[in-house]
Coordinates of C-alpha atoms and ligand atoms in Angstrom, one line a residue:
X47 CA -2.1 11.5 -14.3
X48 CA -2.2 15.4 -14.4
X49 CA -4.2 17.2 -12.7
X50 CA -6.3 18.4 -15.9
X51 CA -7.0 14.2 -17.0
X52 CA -8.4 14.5 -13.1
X53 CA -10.4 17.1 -13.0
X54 CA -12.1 15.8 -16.8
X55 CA -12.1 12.1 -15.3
X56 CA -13.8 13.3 -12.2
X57 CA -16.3 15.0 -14.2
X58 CA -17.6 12.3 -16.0
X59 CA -17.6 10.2 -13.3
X60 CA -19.6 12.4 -11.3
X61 CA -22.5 11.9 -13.9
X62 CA -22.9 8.3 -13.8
X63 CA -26.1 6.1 -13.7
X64 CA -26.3 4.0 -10.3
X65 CA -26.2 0.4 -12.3
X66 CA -25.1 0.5 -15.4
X67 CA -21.7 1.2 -17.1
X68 CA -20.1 4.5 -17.6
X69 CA -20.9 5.1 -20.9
X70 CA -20.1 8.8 -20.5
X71 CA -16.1 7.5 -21.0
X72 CA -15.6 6.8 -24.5
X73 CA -13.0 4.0 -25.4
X74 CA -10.4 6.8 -26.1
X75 CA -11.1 8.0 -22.4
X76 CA -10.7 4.5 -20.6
X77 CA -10.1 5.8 -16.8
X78 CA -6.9 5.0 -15.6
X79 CA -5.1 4.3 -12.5
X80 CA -3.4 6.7 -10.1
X81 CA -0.3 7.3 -11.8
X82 CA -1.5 7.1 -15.0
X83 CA 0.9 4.4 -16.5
X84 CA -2.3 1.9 -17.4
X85 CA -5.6 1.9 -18.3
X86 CA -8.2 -0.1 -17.4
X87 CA -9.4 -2.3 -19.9
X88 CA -13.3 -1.8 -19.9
X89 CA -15.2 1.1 -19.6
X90 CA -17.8 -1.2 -18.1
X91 CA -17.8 0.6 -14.5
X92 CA -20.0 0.3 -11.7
X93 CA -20.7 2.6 -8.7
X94 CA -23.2 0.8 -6.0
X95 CA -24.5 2.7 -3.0
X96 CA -25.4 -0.2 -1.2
X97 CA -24.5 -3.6 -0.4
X98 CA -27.8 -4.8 -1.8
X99 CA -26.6 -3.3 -5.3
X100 CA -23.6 -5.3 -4.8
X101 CA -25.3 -8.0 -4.6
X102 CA -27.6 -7.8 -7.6
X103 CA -24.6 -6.6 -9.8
X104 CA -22.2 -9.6 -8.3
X105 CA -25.3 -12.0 -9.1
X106 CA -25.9 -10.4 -13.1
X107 CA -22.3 -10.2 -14.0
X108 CA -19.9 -12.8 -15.5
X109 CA -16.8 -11.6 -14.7
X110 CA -15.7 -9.1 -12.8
X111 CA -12.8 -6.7 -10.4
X112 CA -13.1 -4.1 -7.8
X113 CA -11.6 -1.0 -7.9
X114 CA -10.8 0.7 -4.9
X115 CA -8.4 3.8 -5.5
X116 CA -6.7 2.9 -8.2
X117 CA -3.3 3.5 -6.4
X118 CA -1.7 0.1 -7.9
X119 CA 0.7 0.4 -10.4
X120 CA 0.1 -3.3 -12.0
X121 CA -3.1 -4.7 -13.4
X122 CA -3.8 -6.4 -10.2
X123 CA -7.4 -4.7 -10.6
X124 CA -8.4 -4.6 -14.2
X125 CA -10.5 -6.8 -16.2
X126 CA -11.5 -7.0 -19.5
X127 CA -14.9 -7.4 -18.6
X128 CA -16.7 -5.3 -15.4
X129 CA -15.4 -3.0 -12.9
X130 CA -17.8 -2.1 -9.5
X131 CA -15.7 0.5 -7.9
X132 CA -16.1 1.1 -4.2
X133 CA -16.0 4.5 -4.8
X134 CA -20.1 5.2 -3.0
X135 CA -19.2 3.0 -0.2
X136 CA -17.3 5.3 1.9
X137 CA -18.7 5.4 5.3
X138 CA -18.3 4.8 8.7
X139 CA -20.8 2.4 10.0
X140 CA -20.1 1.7 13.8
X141 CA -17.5 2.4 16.7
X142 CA -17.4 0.6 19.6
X143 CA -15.4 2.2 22.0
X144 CA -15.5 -0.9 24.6
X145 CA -14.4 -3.7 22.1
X146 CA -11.9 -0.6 20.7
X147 CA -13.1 -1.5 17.2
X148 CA -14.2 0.6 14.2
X149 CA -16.6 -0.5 11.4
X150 CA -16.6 0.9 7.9
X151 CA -17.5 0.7 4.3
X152 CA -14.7 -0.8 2.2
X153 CA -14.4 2.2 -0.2
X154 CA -13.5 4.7 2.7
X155 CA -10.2 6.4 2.4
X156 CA -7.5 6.7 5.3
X157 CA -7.9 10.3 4.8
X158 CA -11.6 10.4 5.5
X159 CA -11.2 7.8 8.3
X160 CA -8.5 8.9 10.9
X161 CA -10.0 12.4 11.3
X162 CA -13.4 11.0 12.8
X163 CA -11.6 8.5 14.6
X164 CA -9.2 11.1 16.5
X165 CA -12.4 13.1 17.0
X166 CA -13.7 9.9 18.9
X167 CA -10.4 9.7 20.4
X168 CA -9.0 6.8 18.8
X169 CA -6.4 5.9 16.0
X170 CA -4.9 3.1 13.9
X171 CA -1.5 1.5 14.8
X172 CA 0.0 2.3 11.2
X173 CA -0.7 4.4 8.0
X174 CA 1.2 4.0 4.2
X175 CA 3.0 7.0 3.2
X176 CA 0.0 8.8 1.9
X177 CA -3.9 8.5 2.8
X178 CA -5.3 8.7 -0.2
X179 CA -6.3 5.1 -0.4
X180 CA -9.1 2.9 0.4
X181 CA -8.9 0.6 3.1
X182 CA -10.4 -2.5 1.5
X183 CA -7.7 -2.1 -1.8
X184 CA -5.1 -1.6 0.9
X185 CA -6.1 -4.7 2.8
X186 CA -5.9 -6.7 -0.3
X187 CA -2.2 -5.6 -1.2
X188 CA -1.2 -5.8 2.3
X189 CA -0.5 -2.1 1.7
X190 CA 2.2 -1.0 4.5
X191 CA 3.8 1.9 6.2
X192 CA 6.8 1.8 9.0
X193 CA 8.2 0.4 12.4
X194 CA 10.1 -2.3 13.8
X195 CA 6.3 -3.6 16.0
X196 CA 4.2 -2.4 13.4
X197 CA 2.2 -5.0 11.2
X198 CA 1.4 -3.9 7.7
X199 CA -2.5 -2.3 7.5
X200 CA -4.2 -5.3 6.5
X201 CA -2.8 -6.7 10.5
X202 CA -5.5 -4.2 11.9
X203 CA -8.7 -5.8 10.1
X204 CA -10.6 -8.0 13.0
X205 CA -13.4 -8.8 10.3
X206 CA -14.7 -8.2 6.9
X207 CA -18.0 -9.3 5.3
X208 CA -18.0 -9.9 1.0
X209 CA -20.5 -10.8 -1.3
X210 CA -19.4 -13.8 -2.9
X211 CA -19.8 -15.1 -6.7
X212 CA -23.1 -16.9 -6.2
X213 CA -23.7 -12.7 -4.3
X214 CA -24.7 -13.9 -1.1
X215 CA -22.8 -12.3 2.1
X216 CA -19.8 -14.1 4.0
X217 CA -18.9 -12.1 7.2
X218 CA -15.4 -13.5 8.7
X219 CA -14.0 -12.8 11.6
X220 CA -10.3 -13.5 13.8
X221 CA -12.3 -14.7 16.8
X222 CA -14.4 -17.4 14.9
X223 CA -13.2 -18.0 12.0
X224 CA -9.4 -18.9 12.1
X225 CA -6.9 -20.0 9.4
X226 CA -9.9 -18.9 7.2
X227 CA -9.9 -15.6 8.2
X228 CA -6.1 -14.9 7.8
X229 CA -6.5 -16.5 4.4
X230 CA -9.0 -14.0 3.3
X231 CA -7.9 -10.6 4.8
X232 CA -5.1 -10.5 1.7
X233 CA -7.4 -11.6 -0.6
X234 CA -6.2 -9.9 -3.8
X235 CA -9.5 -8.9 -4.4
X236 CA -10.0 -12.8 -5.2
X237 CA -12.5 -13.9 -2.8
X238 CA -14.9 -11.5 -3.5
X239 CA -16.3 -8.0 -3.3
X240 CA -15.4 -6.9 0.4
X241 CA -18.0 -4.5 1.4
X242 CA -17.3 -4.1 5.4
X243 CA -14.4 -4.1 7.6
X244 CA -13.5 -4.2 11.1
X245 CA -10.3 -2.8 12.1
X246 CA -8.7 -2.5 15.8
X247 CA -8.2 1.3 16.7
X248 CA -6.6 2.5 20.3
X249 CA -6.5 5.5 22.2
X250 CA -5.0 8.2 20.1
X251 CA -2.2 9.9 20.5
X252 CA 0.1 12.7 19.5
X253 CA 3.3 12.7 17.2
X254 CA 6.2 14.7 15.9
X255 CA 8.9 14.1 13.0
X256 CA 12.5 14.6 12.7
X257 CA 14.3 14.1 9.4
X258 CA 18.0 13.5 9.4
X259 CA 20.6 14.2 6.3
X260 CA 23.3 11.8 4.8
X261 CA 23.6 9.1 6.8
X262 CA 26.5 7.2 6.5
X263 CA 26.0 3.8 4.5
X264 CA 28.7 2.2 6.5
X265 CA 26.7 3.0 9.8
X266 CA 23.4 0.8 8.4
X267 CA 26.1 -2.4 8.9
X268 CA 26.2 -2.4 13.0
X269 CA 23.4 -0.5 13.8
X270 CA 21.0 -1.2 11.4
X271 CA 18.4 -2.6 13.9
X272 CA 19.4 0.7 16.3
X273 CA 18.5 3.1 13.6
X274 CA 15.1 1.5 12.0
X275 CA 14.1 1.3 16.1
X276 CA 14.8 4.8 17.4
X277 CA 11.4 6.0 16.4
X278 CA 7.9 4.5 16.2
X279 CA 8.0 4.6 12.2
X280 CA 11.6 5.3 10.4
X281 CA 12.0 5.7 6.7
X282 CA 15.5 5.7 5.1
X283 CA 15.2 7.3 1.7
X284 CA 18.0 7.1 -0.7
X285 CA 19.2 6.9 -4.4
X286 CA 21.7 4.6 -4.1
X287 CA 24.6 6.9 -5.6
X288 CA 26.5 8.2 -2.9
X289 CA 28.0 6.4 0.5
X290 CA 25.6 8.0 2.1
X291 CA 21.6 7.3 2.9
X292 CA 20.0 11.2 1.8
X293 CA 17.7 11.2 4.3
X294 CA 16.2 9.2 7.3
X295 CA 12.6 10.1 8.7
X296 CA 12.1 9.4 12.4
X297 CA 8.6 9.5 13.3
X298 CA 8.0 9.1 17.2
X299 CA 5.3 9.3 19.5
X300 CA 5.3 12.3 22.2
X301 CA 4.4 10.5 25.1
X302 CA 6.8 7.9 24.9
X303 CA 10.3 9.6 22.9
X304 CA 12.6 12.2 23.9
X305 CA 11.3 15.1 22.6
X306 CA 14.7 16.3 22.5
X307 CA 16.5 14.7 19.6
X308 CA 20.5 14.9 19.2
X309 CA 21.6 17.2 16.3
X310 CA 23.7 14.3 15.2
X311 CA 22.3 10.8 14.3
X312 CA 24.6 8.1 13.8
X313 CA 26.7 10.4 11.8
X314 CA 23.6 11.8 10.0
X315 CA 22.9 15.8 11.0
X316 CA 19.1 17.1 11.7
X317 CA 17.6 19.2 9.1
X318 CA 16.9 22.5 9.7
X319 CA 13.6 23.0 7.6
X320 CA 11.3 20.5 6.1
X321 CA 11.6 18.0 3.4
X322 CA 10.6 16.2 0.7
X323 CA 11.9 12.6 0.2
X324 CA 13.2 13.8 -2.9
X325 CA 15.2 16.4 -1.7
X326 CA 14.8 18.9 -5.0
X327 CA 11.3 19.1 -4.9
X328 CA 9.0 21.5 -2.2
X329 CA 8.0 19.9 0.9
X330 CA 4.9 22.0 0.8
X331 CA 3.1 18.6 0.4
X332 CA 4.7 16.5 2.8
X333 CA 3.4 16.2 6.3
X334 CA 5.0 18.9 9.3
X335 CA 8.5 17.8 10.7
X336 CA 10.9 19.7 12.8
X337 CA 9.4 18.1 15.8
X338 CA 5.9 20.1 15.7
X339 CA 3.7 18.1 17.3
X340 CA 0.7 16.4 15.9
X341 CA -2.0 13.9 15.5
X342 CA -0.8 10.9 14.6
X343 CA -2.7 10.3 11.5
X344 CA -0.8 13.8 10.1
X345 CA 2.6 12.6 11.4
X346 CA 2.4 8.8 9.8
X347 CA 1.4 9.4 6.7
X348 CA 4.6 11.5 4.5
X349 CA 1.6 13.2 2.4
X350 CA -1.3 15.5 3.1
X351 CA -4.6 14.7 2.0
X352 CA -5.5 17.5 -0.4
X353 CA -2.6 17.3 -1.8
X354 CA -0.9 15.0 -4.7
X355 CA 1.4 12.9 -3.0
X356 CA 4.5 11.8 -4.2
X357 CA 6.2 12.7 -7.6
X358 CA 3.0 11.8 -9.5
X359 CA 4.0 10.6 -13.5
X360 CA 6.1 7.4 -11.6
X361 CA 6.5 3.8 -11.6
X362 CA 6.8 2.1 -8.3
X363 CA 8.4 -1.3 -7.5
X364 CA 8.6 -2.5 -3.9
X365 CA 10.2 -5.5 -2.2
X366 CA 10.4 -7.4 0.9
X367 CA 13.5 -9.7 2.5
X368 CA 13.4 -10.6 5.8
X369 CA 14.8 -8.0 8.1
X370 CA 17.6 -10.3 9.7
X371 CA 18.9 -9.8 5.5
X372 CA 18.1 -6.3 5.2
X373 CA 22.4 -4.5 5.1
X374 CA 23.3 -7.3 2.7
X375 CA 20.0 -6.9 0.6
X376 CA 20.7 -2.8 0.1
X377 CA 24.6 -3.8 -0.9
X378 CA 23.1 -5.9 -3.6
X379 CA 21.0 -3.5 -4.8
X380 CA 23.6 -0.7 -4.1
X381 CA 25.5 -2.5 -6.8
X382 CA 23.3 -1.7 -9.7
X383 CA 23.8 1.8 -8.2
X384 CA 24.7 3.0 -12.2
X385 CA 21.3 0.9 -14.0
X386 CA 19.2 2.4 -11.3
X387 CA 20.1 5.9 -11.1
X388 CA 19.0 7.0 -14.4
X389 CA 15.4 5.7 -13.3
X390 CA 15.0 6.7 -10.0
X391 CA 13.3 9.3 -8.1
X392 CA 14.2 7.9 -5.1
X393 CA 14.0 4.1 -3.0
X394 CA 12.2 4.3 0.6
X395 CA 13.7 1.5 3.1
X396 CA 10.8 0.9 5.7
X397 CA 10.6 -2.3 8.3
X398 CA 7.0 -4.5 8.7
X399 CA 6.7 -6.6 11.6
X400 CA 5.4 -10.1 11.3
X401 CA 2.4 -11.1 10.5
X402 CA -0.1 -14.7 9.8
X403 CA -1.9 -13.7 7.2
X404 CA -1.3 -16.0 4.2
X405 CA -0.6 -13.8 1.0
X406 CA 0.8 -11.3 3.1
X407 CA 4.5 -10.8 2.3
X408 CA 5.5 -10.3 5.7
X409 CA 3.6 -13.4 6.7
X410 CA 6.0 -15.0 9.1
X411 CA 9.1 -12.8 9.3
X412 CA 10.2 -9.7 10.5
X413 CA 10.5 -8.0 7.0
X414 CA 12.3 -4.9 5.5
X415 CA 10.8 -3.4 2.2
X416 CA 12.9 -1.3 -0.3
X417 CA 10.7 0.1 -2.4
X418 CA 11.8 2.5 -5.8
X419 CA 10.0 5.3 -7.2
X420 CA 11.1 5.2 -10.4
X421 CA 10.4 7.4 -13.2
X422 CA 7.6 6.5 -15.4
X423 CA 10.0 5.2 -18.5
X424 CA 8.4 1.7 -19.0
X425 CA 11.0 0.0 -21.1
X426 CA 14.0 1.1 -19.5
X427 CA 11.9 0.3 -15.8
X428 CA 11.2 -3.1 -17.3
X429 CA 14.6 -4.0 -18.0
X430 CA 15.6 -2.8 -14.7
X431 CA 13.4 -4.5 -12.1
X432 CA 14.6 -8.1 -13.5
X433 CA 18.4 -6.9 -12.4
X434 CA 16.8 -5.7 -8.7
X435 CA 15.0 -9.0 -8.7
X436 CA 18.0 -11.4 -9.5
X437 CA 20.3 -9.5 -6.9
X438 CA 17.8 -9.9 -4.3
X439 CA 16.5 -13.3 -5.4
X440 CA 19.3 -15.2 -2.5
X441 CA 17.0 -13.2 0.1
X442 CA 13.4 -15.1 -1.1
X443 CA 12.0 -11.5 -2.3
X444 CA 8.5 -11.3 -2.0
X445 CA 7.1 -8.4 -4.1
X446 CA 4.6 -6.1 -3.6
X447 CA 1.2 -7.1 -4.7
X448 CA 0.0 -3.6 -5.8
X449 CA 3.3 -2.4 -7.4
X450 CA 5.2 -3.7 -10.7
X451 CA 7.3 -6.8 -10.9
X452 CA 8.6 -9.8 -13.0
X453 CA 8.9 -12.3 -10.7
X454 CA 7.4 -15.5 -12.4
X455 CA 4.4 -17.5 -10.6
X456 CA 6.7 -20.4 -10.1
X457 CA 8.9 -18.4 -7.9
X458 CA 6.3 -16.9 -5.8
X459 CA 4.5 -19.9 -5.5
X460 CA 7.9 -21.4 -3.3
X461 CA 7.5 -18.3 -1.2
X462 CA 3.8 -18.6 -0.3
X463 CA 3.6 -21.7 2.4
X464 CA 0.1 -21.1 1.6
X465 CA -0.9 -20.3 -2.0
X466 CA -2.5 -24.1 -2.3
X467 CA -4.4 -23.6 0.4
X468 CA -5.3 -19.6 -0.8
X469 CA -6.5 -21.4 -4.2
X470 CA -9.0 -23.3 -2.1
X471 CA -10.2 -20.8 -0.1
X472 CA -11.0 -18.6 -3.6
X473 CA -12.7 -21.8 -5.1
X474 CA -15.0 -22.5 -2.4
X475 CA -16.1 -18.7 -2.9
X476 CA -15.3 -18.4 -6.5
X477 CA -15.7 -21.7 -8.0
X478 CA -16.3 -20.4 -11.5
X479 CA -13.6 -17.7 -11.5
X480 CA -16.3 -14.5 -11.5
X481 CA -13.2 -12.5 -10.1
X482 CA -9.7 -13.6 -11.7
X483 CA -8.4 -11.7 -14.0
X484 CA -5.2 -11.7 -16.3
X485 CA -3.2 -10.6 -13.6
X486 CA -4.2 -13.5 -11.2
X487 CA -3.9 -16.2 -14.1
X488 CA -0.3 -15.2 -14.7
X489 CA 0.7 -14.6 -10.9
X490 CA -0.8 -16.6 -9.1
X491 CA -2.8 -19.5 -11.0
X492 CA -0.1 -20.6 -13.8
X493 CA 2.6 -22.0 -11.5
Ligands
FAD712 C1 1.7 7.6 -4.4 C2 1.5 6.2 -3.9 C3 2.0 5.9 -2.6 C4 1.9 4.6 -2.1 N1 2.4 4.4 -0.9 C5 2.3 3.1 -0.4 C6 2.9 2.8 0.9 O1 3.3 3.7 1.7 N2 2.9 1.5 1.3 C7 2.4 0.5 0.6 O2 2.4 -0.6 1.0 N3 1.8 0.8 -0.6 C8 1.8 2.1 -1.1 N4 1.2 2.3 -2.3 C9 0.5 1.3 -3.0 C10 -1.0 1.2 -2.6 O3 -1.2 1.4 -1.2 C11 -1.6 -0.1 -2.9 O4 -1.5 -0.3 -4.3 C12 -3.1 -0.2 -2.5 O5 -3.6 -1.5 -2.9 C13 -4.0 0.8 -3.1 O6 -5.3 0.7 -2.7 P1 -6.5 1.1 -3.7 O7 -7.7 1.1 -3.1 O8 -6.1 2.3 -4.5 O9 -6.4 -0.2 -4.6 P2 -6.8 -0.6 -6.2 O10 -5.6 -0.3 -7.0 O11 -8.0 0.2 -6.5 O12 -7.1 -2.1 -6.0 C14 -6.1 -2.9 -5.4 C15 -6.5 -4.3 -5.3 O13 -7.5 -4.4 -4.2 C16 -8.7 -5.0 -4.7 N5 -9.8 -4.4 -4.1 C17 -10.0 -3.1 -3.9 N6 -11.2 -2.9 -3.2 C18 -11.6 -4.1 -2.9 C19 -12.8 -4.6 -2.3 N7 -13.7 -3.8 -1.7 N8 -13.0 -5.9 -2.2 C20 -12.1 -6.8 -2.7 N9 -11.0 -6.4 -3.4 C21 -10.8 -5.1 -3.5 C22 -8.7 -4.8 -6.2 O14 -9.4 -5.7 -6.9 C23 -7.2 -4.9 -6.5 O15 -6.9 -6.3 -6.6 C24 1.2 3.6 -2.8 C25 0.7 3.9 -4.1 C26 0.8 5.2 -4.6 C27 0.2 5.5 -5.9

């Protein structure tokens, strides 16, 4: 989306009537996600302010999909029929400092959340590469960022309320609740409208960024574990056409690294000024590096808030193998090194530790994701991503939820233990289907 669609979107947004739709959008002027590459199918958009209004829209409305920040680049949150965005419910409720545990609104970005907890003194164990998003539309994507021990974001949530179809309030947590809890916290915006979550913070601290150039690809085969570990959160960012990985991002925390990196890395040499992970564009937007210490939450992230993150007009496609597969799974995609490159804007290797939450890719196994920002050419991108898919089928690729794919419901439904049991856990919330949608029909229900 340019920044002048924004600014006009914005506008009219900023106008609209507490219950009832947007009618300020004509159907020419649908709003559209983050990148811009779909629009939503209904101009029928809600903005409650309160949980009560949640409710009371919930119990008048057919059928229906949140919207958190629109940062997905599938249909994952459109309908054809309602949209009640989170967009009002954006605040911090409570923090208790004893049980080290934050409460918030489900509409709240990253970027509004980690500078009041570092005020308190607190931060999360792991951010995604920008903080633009909403926690609760994170959550539900299993949205990650980096590190060998770090869970993906939706790993931190200790409990979450929703108003479910019928609109009355379910609260959840890990203590109490069990398998049913870990079946909801990746809920694909399925179970309901989450309105509250509880995520585990811990005491802050401070951290500091090194970014290393070409790395040779023929290091990644002995040392790949060595390299992804020597930091709290490493990217590898690379375009696949040269024997060498453009850039690696070593993000490490100052009270526990040496604060005193080599020049060299594995073969790879420091940079001397900062970078973008496209290396062409300015780094003006990415977050401080050449070891300049700094809270964590402007270290983790690769993007400023306040600034657009990324390449912007782009496609992204992201998925997960398990980490013990991770060298053989970049050779395979290293061979369509010619079909990608035309595409690409660059492919980001991060790791995600294990987790047990049931839709969550990295449920059970130490993954790596290898994600592509690709340029924002739909057929040629559409043609590709089946190619990426078939070379790391051997690998039981698990895509991202909130990025594009072609991977058919039959296939995914072999690499979810727990889809059957998922299905349940949305009918005995849902039984009438108040919150599928096209996308959860094809992916998920017609396998
Ligand atoms: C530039 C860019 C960078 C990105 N970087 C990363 C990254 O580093 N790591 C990564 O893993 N992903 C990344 N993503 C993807 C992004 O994090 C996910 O798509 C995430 O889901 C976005 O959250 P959102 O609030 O914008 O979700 P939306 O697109 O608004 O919604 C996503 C899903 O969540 C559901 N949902 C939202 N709010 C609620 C709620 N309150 N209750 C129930 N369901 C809800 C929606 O129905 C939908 O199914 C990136 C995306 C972009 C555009």
């Amino acid at each position: 989306m340019t920044r002048k669609t924004f600014v006009k979107l914005s506008s009219a947004l900023a106008g609209a009537t507490l219950l009832s739709p947007l009618k300020t959008l004509s159907q020419k002027e649908k709003l559209k996600n983050w990148a811009g590459n779909l629009e939503y199918s209904t101009s029928n958009i809600f903005y409650p302010k309160s949980i009560k209004e949640v409710q009371d829209l919930v119990k008048k409305t057919p059928k229906l999909r949140t919207l958190g920040t629109r940062h997905c680049f599938n249909t994952i949150a459109d309908s054809q029929d309602n949209l009640i965005s989170t967009r009002e419910l954006n605040k911090v409720i409570s923090l208790d400092a004893n049980a080290r545990a934050v409460t918030v609104e489900a509409g709240i970005k990253y970027g509004e959340l980690c500078p009041y907890l570092d005020e308190k003194g607190f931060a999360l164990h792991n951010l995604a590469s920008l903080p633009h998003i909403s926690v609760a539309g994170s959550c539900a994507t299993a949205t990650h960022g980096s590190g060998v021990g770090n869970g993906n974001l939706a790993t931190a949530v200790i409990a979450l309320e929703f108003v479910t179809a019928d609109g009355s309030i379910v609260t959840l947590s890990k203590e109490k609740d069990g398998e049913k809890f870990l079946g909801a916290v990746v809920g694909l915006g399925a179970l309901g409208i989450v309105t509250k979550l509880t995520l585990s913070i811990q005491p802050k601290f401070m951290m500091r960024q090194f970014v290393y150039e070409h790395l040779p690809v023929s290091q990644l085969k002995d040392n790949f574990d060595k390299i992804m570990s020597a930091g709290y959160s490493v990217s590898l960012f690379t375009d696949w056409q040269t024997d060498s990985i453009n850039e690696v991002w070593i993000k490490s925390r100052v009270d526990t690294s040496n604060n005193n990196p080599p020049k060299e890395f594995f073969g790879a040499m420091i940079a001397t000024k900062n970078l973008h992970p496209i290396a062409e564009l300015s780094a003006e937007n990415c977050t401080e590096q050449m070891g300049v210490p700094g809270p964590w939450y402007e270290r983790m992230p690769h993007f400023k808030m306040g600034f657009t993150p990324s390449s912007g007009k782009e496609l992204q496609a992201e998925y997960f193998i398990p980490r013990k597969n991770a060298v053989e799974a970049m050779l395979a995609v290293s061979r369509l090194s010619k079909q990608i490159g035309p595409n690409l804007f660059i492919s980001e290797i991060r790791t995600i530790a294990a987790d047990n939450l049931w839709m969550s890719p990295n449920r059970n196994q130490d993954s790596v994701a290898i994600h592509f920002t690709l340029k924002q050419e739909i057929p040629e991108v559409s043609k590709l991503l089946p190619l990426i898919e078939k070379e790391l089928e051997p690998f039981n690729v698990r895509p991202h939820w909130g990025k594009l794919f072609t991977i058919s419901a039959k296939q995914l439904a072999g690499r979810y233990e727990k889809l059957a049991d998922f299905k349940k856990l949305v009918a005995s919330y849902d039984p009438n289907g108040k919150f599928k949608n096209d996308f959860l029909n094809k992916v998920i229900y017609s396998s």
